[in-house]
Short mmCIF file of C-alpha atoms and ligand atoms in Angstrom, two decimals:
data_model
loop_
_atom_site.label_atom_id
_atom_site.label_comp_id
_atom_site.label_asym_id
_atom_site.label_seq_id
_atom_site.Cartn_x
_atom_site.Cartn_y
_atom_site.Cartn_z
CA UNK A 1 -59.28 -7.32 -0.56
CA UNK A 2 -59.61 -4.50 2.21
CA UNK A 3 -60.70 -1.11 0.48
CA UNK A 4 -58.21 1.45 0.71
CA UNK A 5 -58.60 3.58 4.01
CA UNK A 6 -60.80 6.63 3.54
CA UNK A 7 -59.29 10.13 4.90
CA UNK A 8 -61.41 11.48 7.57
CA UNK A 9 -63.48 14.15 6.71
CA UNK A 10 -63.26 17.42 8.60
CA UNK A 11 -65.64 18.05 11.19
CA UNK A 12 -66.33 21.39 9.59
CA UNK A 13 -64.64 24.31 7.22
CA UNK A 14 -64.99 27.30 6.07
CA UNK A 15 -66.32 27.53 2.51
CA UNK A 16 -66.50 29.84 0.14
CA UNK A 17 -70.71 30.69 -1.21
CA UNK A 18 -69.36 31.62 -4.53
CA UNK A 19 -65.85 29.76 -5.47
CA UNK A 20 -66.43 26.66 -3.14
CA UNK A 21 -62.69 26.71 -2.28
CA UNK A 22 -61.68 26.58 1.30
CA UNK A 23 -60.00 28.77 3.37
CA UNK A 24 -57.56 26.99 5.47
CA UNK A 25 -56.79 30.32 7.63
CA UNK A 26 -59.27 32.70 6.70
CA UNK A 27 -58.69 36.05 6.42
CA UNK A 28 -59.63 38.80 9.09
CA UNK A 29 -62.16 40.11 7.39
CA UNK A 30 -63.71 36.59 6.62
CA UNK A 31 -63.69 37.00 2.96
CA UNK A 32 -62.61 34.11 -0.02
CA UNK A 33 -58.89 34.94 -0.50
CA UNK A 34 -59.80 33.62 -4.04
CA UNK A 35 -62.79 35.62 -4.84
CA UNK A 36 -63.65 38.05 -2.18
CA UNK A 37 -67.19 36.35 -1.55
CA UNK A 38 -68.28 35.50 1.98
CA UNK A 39 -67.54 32.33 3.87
CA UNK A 40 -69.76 30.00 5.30
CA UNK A 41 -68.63 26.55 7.41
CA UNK A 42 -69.76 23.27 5.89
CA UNK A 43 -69.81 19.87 7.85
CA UNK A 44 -68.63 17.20 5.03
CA UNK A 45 -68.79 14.62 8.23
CA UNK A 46 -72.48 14.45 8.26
CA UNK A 47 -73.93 12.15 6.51
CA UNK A 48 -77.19 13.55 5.10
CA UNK A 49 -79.98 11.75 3.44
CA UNK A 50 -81.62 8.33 4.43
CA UNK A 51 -79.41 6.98 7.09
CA UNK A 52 -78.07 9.97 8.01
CA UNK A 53 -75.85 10.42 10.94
CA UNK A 54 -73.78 12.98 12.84
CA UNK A 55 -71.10 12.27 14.85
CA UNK A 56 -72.78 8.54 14.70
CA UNK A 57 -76.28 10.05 16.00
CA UNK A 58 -79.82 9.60 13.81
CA UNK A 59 -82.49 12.85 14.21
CA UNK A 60 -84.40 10.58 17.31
CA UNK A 61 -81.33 10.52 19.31
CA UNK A 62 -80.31 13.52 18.55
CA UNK A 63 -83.80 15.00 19.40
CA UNK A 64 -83.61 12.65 22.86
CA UNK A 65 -80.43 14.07 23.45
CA UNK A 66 -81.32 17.67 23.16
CA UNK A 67 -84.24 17.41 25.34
CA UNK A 68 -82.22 15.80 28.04
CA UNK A 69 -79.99 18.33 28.76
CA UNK A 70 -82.54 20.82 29.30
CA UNK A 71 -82.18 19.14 32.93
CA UNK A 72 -78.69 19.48 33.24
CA UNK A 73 -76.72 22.10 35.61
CA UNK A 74 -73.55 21.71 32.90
CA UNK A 75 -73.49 25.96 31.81
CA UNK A 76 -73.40 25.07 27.76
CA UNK A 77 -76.24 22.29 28.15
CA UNK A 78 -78.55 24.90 29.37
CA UNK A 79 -77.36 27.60 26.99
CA UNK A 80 -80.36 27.36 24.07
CA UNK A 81 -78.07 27.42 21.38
CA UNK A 82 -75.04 24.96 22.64
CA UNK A 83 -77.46 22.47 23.94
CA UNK A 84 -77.40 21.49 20.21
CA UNK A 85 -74.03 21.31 20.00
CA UNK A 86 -73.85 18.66 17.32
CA UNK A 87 -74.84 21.03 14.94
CA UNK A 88 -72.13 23.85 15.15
CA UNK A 89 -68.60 24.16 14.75
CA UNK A 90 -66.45 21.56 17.34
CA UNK A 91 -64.61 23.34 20.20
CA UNK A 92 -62.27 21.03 21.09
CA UNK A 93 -61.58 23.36 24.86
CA UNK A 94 -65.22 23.41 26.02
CA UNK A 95 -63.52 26.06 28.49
CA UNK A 96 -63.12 28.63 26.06
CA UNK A 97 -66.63 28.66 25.41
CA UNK A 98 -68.29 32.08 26.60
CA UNK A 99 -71.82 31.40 27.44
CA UNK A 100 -74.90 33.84 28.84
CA UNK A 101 -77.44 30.87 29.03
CA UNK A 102 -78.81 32.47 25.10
CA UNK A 103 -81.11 30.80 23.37
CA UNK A 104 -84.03 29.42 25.11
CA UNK A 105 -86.33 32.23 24.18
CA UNK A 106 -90.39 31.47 24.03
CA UNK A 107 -92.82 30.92 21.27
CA UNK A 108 -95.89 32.71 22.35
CA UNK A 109 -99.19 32.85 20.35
CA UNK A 110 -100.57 36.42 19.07
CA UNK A 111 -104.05 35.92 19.38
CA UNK A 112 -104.92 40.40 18.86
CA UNK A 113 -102.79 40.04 15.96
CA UNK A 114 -103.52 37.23 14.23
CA UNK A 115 -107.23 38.51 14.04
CA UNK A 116 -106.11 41.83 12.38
CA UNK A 117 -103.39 40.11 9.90
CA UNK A 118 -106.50 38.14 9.25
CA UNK A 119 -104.38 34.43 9.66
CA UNK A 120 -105.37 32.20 12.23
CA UNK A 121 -102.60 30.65 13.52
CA UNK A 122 -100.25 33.16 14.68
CA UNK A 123 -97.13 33.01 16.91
CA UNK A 124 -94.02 35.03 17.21
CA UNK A 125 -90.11 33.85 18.65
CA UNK A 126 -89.46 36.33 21.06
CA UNK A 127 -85.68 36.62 20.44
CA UNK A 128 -85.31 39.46 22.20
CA UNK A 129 -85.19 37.44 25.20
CA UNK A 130 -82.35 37.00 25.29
CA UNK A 131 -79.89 38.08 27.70
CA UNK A 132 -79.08 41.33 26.02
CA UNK A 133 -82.05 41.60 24.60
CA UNK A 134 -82.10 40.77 21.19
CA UNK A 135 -81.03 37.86 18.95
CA UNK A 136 -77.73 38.59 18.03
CA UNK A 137 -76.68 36.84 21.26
CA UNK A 138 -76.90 33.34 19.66
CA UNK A 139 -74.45 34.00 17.14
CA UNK A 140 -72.44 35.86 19.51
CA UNK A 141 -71.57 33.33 21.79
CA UNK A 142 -70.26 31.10 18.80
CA UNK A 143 -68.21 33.80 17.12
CA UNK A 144 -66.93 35.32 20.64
CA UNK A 145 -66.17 31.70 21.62
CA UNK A 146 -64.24 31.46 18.41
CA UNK A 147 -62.08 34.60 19.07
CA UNK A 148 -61.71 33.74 22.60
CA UNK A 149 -60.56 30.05 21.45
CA UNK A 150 -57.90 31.61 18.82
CA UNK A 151 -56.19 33.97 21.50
CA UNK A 152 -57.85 37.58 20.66
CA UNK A 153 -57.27 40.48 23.24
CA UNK A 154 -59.73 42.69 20.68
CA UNK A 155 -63.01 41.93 19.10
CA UNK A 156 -64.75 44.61 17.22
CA UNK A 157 -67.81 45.19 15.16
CA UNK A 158 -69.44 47.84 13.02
CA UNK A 159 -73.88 48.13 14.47
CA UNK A 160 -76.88 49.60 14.67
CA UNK A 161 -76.61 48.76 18.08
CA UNK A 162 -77.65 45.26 19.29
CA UNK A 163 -74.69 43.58 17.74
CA UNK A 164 -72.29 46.05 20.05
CA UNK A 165 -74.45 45.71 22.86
CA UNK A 166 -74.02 41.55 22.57
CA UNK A 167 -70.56 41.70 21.54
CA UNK A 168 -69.53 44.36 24.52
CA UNK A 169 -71.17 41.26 26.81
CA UNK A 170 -69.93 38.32 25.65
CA UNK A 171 -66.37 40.48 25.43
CA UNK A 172 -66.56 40.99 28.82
CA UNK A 173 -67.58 38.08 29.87
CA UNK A 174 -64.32 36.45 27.92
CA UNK A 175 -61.60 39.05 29.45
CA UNK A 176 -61.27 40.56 25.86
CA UNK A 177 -61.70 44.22 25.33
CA UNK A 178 -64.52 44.97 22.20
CA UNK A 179 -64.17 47.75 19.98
CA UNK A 180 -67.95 49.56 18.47
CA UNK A 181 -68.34 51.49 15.40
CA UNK A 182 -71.36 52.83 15.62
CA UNK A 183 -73.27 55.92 13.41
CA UNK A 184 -73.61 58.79 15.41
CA UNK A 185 -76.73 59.96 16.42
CA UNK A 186 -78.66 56.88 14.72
CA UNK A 187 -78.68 54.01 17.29
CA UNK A 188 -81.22 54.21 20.88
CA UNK A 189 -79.97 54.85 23.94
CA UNK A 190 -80.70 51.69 25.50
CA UNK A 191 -78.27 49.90 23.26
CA UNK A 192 -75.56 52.78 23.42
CA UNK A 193 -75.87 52.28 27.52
CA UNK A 194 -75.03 48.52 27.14
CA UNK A 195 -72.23 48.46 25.44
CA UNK A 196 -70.58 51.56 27.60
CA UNK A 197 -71.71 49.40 30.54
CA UNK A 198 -70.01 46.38 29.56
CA UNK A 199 -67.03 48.38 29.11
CA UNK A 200 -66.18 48.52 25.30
CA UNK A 201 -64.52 51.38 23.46
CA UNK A 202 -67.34 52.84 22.01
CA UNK A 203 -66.61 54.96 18.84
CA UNK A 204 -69.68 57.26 17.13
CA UNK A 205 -68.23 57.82 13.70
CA UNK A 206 -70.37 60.30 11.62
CA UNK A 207 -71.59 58.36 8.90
CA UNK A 208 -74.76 55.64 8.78
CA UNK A 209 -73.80 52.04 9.57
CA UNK A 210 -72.43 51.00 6.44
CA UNK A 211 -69.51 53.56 6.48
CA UNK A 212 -69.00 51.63 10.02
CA UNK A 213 -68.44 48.20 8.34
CA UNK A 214 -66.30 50.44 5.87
CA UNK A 215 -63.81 51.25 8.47
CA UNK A 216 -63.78 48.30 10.45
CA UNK A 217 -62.48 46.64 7.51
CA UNK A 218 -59.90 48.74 7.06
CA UNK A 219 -58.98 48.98 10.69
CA UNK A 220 -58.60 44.82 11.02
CA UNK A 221 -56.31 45.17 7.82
CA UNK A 222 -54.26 47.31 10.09
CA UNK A 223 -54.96 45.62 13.83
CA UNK A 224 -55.14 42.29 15.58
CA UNK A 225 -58.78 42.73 15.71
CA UNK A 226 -61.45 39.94 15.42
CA UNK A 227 -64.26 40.82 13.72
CA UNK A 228 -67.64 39.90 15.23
CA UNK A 229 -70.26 41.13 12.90
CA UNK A 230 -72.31 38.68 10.64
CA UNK A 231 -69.83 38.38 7.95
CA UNK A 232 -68.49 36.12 10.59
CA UNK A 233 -69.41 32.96 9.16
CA UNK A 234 -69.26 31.53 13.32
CA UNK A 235 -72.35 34.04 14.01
CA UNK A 236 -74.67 32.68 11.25
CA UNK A 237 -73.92 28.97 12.63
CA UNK A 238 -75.11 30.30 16.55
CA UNK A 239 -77.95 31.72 15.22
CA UNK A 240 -79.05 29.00 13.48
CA UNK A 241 -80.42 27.53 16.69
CA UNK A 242 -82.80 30.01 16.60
CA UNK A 243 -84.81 27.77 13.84
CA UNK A 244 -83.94 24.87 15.38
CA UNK A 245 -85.31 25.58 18.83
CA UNK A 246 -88.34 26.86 16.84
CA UNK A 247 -88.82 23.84 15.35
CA UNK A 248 -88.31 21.53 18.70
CA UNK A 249 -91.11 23.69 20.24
CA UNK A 250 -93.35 22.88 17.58
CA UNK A 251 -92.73 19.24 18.20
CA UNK A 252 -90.70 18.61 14.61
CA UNK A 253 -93.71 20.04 13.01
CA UNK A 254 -92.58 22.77 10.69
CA UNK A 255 -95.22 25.81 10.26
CA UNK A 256 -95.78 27.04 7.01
CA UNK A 257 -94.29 30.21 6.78
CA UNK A 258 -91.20 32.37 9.01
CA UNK A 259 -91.18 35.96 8.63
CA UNK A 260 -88.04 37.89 9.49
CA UNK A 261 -86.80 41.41 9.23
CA UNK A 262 -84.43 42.26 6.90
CA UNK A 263 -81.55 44.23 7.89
CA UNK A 264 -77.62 43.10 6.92
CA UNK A 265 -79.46 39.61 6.07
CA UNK A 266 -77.40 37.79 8.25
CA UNK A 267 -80.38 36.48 10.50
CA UNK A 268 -82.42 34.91 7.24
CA UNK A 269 -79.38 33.34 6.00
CA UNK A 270 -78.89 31.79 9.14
CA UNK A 271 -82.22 30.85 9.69
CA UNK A 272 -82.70 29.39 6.57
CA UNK A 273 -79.69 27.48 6.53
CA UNK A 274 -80.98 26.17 9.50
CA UNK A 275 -83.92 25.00 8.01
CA UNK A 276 -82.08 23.50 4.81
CA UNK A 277 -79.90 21.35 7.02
CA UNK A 278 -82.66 20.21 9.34
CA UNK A 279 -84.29 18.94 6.01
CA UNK A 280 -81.33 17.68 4.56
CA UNK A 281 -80.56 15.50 7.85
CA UNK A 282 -84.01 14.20 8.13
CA UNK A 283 -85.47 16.42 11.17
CA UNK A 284 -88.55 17.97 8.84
CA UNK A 285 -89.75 16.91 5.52
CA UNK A 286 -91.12 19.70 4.38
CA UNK A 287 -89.32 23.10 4.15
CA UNK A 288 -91.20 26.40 5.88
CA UNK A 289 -91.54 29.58 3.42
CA UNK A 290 -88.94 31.98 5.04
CA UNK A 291 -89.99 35.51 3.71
CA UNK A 292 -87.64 38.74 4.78
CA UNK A 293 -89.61 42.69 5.44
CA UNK A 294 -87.52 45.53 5.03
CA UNK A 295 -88.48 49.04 5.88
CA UNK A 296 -89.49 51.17 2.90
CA UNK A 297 -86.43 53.01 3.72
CA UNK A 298 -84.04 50.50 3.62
CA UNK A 299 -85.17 47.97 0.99
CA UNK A 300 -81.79 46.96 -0.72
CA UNK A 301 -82.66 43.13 -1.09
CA UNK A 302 -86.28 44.29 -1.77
CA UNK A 303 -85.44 46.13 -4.41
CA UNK A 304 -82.27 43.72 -5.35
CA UNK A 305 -85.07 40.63 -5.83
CA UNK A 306 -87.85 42.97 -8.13
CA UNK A 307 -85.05 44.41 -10.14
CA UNK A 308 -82.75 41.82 -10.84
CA UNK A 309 -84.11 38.76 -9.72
CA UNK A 310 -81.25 38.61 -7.15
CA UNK A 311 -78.52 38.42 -9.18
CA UNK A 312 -77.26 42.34 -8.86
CA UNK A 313 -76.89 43.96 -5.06
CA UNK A 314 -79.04 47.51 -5.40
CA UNK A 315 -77.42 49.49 -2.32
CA UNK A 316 -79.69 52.63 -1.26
CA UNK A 317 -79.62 55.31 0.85
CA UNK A 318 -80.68 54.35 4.26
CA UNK A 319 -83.04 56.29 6.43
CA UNK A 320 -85.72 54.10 8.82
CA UNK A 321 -86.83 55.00 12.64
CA UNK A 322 -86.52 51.62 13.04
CA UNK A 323 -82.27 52.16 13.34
CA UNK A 324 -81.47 48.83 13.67
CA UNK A 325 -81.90 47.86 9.63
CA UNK A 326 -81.33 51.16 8.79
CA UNK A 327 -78.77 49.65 6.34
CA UNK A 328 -78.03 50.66 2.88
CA UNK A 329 -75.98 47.57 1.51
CA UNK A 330 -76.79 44.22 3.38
CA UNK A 331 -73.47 42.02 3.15
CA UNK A 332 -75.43 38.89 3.51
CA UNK A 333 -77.53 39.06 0.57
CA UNK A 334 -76.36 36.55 -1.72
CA UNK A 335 -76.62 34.46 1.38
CA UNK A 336 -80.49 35.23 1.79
CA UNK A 337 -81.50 35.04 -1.91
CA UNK A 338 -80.31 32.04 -1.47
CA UNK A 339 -82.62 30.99 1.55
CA UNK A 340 -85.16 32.77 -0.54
CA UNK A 341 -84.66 30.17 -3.17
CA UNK A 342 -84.26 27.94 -1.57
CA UNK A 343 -87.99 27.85 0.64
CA UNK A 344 -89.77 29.65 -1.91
CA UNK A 345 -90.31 32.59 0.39
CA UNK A 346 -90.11 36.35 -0.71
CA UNK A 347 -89.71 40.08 0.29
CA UNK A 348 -91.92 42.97 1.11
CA UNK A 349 -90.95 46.48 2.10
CA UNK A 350 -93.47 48.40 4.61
CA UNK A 351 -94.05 52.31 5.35
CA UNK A 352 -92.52 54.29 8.88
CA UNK A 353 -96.40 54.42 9.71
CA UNK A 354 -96.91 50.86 9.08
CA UNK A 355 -94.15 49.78 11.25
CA UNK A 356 -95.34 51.97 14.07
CA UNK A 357 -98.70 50.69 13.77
CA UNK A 358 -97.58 46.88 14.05
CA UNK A 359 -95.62 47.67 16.67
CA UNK A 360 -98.12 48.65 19.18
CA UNK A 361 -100.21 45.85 17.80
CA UNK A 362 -97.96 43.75 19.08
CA UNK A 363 -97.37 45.33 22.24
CA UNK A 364 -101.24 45.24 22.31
CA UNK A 365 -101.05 40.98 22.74
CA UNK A 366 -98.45 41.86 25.97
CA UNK A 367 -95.11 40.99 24.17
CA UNK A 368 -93.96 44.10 22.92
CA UNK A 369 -90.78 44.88 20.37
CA UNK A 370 -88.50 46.97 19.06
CA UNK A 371 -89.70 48.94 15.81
CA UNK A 372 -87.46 47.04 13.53
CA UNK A 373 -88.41 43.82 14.96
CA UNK A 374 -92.17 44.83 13.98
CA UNK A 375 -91.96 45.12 10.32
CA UNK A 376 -92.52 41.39 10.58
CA UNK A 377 -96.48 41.95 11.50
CA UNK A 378 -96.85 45.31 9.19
CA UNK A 379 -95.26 42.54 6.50
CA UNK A 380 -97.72 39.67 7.10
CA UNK A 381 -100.61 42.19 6.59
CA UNK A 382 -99.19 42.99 3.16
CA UNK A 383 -99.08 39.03 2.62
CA UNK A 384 -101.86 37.69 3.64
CA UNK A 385 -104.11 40.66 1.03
CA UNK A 386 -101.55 39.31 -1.15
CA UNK A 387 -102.68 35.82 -0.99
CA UNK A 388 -99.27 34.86 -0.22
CA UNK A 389 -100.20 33.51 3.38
CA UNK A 390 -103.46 32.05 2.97
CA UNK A 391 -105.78 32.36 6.39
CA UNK A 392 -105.51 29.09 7.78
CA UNK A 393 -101.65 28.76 7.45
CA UNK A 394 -99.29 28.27 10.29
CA UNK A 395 -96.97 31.22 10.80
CA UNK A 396 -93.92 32.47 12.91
CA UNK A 397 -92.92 35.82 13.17
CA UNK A 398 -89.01 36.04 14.83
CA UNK A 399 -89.11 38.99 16.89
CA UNK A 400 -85.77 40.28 16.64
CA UNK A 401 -85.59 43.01 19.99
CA UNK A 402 -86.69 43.86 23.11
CA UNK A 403 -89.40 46.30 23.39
CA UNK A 404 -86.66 48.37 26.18
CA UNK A 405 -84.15 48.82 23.41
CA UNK A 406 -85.82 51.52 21.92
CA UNK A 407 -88.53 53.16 24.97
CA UNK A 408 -87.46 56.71 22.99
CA UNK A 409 -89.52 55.27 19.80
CA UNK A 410 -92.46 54.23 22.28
CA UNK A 411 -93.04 56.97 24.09
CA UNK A 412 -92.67 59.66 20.53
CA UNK A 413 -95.68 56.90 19.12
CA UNK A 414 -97.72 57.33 22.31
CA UNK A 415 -96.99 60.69 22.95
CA UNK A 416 -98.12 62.02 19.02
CA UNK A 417 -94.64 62.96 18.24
CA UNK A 418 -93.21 60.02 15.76
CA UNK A 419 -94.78 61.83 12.67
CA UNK A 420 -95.15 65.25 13.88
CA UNK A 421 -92.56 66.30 10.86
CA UNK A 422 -90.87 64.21 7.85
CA UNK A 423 -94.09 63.78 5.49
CA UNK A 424 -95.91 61.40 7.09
CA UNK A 425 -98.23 63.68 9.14
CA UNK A 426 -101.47 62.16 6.79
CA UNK A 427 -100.78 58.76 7.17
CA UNK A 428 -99.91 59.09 10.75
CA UNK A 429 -103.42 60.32 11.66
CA UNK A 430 -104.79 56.90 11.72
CA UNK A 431 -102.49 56.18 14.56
CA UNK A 432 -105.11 57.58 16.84
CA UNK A 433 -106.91 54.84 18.06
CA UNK A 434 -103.35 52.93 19.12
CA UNK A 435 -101.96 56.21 20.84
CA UNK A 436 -102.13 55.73 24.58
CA UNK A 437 -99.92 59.04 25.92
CA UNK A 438 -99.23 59.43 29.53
CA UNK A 439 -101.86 61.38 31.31
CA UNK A 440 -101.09 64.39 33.93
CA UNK A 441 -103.72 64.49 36.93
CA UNK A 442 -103.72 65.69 40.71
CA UNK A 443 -102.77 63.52 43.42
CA UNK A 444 -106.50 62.88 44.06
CA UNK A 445 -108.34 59.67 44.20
CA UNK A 446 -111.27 61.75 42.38
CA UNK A 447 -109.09 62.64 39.58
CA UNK A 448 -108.17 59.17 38.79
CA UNK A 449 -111.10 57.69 38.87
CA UNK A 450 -112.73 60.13 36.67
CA UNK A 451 -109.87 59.47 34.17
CA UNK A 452 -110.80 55.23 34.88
CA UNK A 453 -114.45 55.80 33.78
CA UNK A 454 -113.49 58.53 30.84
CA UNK A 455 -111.70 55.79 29.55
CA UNK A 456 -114.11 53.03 30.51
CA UNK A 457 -116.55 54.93 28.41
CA UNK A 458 -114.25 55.18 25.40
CA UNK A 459 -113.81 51.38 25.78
CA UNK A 460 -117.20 50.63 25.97
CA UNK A 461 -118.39 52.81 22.67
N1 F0G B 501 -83.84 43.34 14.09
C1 F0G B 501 -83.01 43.90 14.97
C2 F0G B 501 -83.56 44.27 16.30
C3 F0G B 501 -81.66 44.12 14.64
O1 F0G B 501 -80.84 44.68 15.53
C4 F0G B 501 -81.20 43.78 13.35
C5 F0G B 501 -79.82 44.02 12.95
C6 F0G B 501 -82.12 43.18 12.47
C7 F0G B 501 -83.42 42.98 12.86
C8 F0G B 501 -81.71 42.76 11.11
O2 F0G B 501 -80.98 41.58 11.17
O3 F0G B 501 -78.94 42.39 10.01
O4 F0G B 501 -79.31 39.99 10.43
O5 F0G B 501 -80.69 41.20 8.75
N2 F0G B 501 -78.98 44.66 13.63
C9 F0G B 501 -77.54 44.75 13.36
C10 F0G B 501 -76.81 45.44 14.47
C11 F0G B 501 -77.17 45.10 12.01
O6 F0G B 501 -75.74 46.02 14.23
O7 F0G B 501 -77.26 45.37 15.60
P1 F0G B 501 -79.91 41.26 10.01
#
């Protein structure tokens, strides 16, 4: 006797983290009609485990696949993130897929600061090359390809700045108009200047960023707007691809630990669930400790983990000169306790100074950041005393921004001004040695080439 004919599964849906149910036509504000918990999109077509397949491919051919359209002139095979396609939601119109080549960004080693983190093996993801500079661009194609896909004239998002700057791009680039919240007087220039470039209707609202997502949400209630920011379960699936172009560069080897910053804790939920799937479907066999650093002054899930072992959100007060996670009450966070969890990684929270300091660390090995992306380094110091890293571990630091976003926070570091008031004066003074302010001189060869061997001498002593 024939067995009875089994339904197809979905390709993918939208799932609640909390209630499980799923949301047939989710809600503008991507929230569980049910429960009010976030969505995330499942894939009940894969078939995980031994054997496991998707869309009738094992991990080898999927891997074989990958790597062959790095060669080919087709715009989505050489975008980073839908060059693994087979991972992320299906678009049946490949047309309506907005694309800015993301993804692709390098792994470069960090020899200066692995030898003061005191770990050996030391690299960092440089997402913040991508093409507007940071990483929010992965998940942005996805969710603007969603919204571009579903008919949207509007997109809109609450930031600290990179998420408007990608969103005003990929807006563009769709022929849909974007709509920034953003807190006045909080978020850099450079990121203010993209998204007026790429022509979005750019609203300062005076209150910090999560008063932004407060209004959004009430504005979507009210508009045909699409919201783009990381409660969007279609962003944490594009930026997924981070992990798994990570992990293709390391040749399928996993490295022992991935250190992220902390901000709305959309980025470690979707790296982690990266990482969980890539186990689940056979890719790695061993899962990488994905830790999350939050700025002393912005330490929700920090605190939210030491206090109540991640079952109660603590929301603080923001305040960080690293702006971008200068957030008070990270939607995400049940998502990255989870990931937490889940790779048996954990949190650490790291001082203004601290973050400075790392920062032109990093800039010191040639790569450069933005401040929030170096809490990462200032975090693995913390670690490593800790014992948590041990010295001859493996370990990836995702750098989140492009040192340009933020030139205003360089040049107060190198110019003595990033502590001059606020408390930190004491601390600050052993900034010195990293401080490397422009110099004034006359047009004379003789001047700068007394200045070349004044500093050759400081070198050499
Ligand atoms: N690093 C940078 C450079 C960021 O811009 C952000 C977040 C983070 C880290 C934290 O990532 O929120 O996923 O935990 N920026 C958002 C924005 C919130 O609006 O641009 P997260």
């Amino acid at each position: 006797m024939n067995a009875p004919a089994q339904p197809k599964a979905p390709l993918f849906q939208l799932r609640c983290i909390a209630c499980n149910a799923v949301a047939e036509e989710p809600e503008q504000d991507f929230r569980c009609t049910a429960c009010g918990d976030l969505l995330e999109i499942a894939y009940p077509a894969w078939k995980t485990g031994v054997g496991m397949r998707v869309g009738g491919l094992n991990a080898t051919s999927l891997q074989q696949l990958w790597r062959h359209r790095k060669k080919s002139l087709v715009p989505i095979d050489q975008s980073g993130v839908w060059r693994f396609r087979e991972l992320l939601p299906h678009f049946p119109d490949e047309k309506k897929i907005i694309t800015l080549r993301e993804g692709n960004t390098p792994l470069y080693e960090l020899p200066g600061c692995a030898a003061i983190g005191g770990t050996d093996r030391l690299f960092a993801k440089h997402q913040g090359m991508n093409p507007t500079g940071s990483f929010k661009d992965t998940g942005m194609t996805v969710a603007a390809s969603a919204a571009h896909a579903a008919g949207f004239r509007w997109v809109a998002c609450a930031s600290t700045g990179n998420t408007s700057a990608s969103m005003a791009g990929y807006a563009a680039r769709g022929g849909m108009r974007g709509l920034v919240l953003i807190p006045e007087g909080k978020i850099s220039f450079g990121k203010l200047s993209q998204a007026l470039d790429y022509g979005a209707l750019t609203c300062q609202l005076k209150t910090d960023f999560d008063g932004c997502l407060r209004v959004l949400h009430e504005v979507v209630h009210r508009m045909p707007v699409y919201v783009l920011n990381s409660t969007n379960p279609y962003r944490i699936e594009g930026q997924k691809t981070a992990a798994i172009e990570l992990l293709e560069q390391l040749g399928w080897e996993p490295p022992d630990h991935i250190i992220v910053p902390g901000g709305n804790l959309g980025n470690s939920s979707a790296l982690g669930k990266a990482l969980v799937e890539m186990k689940e479907l056979g890719f790695i066999s061993g899962l990488p400790k994905l830790s999350v650093i939050q700025a002393e002054g912005a330490n929700a899930l920090v605190r939210t983990m030491r206090e109540t072992g991640g079952e109660k959100l603590i929301s603080v007060q923001a305040d960080t000169a690293a702006t971008a996670i200068r957030i008070g009450s990270p939607a995400s966070w049940k998502k990255a306790v989870r990931v937490l969890e889940a790779t048996g990684g954990t949190v650490e929270q790291v001082s203004e100074v601290e973050i400075a300091l790392a920062k032109a660390e990093i800039g010191a090995d040639g790569i450069g950041c933005e401040p929030a992306s170096a809490v990462t380094l200032a975090g693995l110091k913390k670690l490593v005393k800790q014992g948590f890293v041990k010295s001859g571990e493996m370990v990836v630091l995702i750098l989140t921004g492009h040192l340009l976003k933020d030139p205003e926070f360089t040049l107060k570091f190198h110019r003595g001004d990033l502590f001059a008031e606020g408390g930190h004066e004491a601390e600050a003074r052993s900034l010195k040695a990293q401080q490397r302010a422009p110099i004034v001189l006359e047009a004379t060869a003789d001047a700068v080439v007394r200045a070349l061997r004044e500093t050759e001498g400081k070198v050499d002593n």
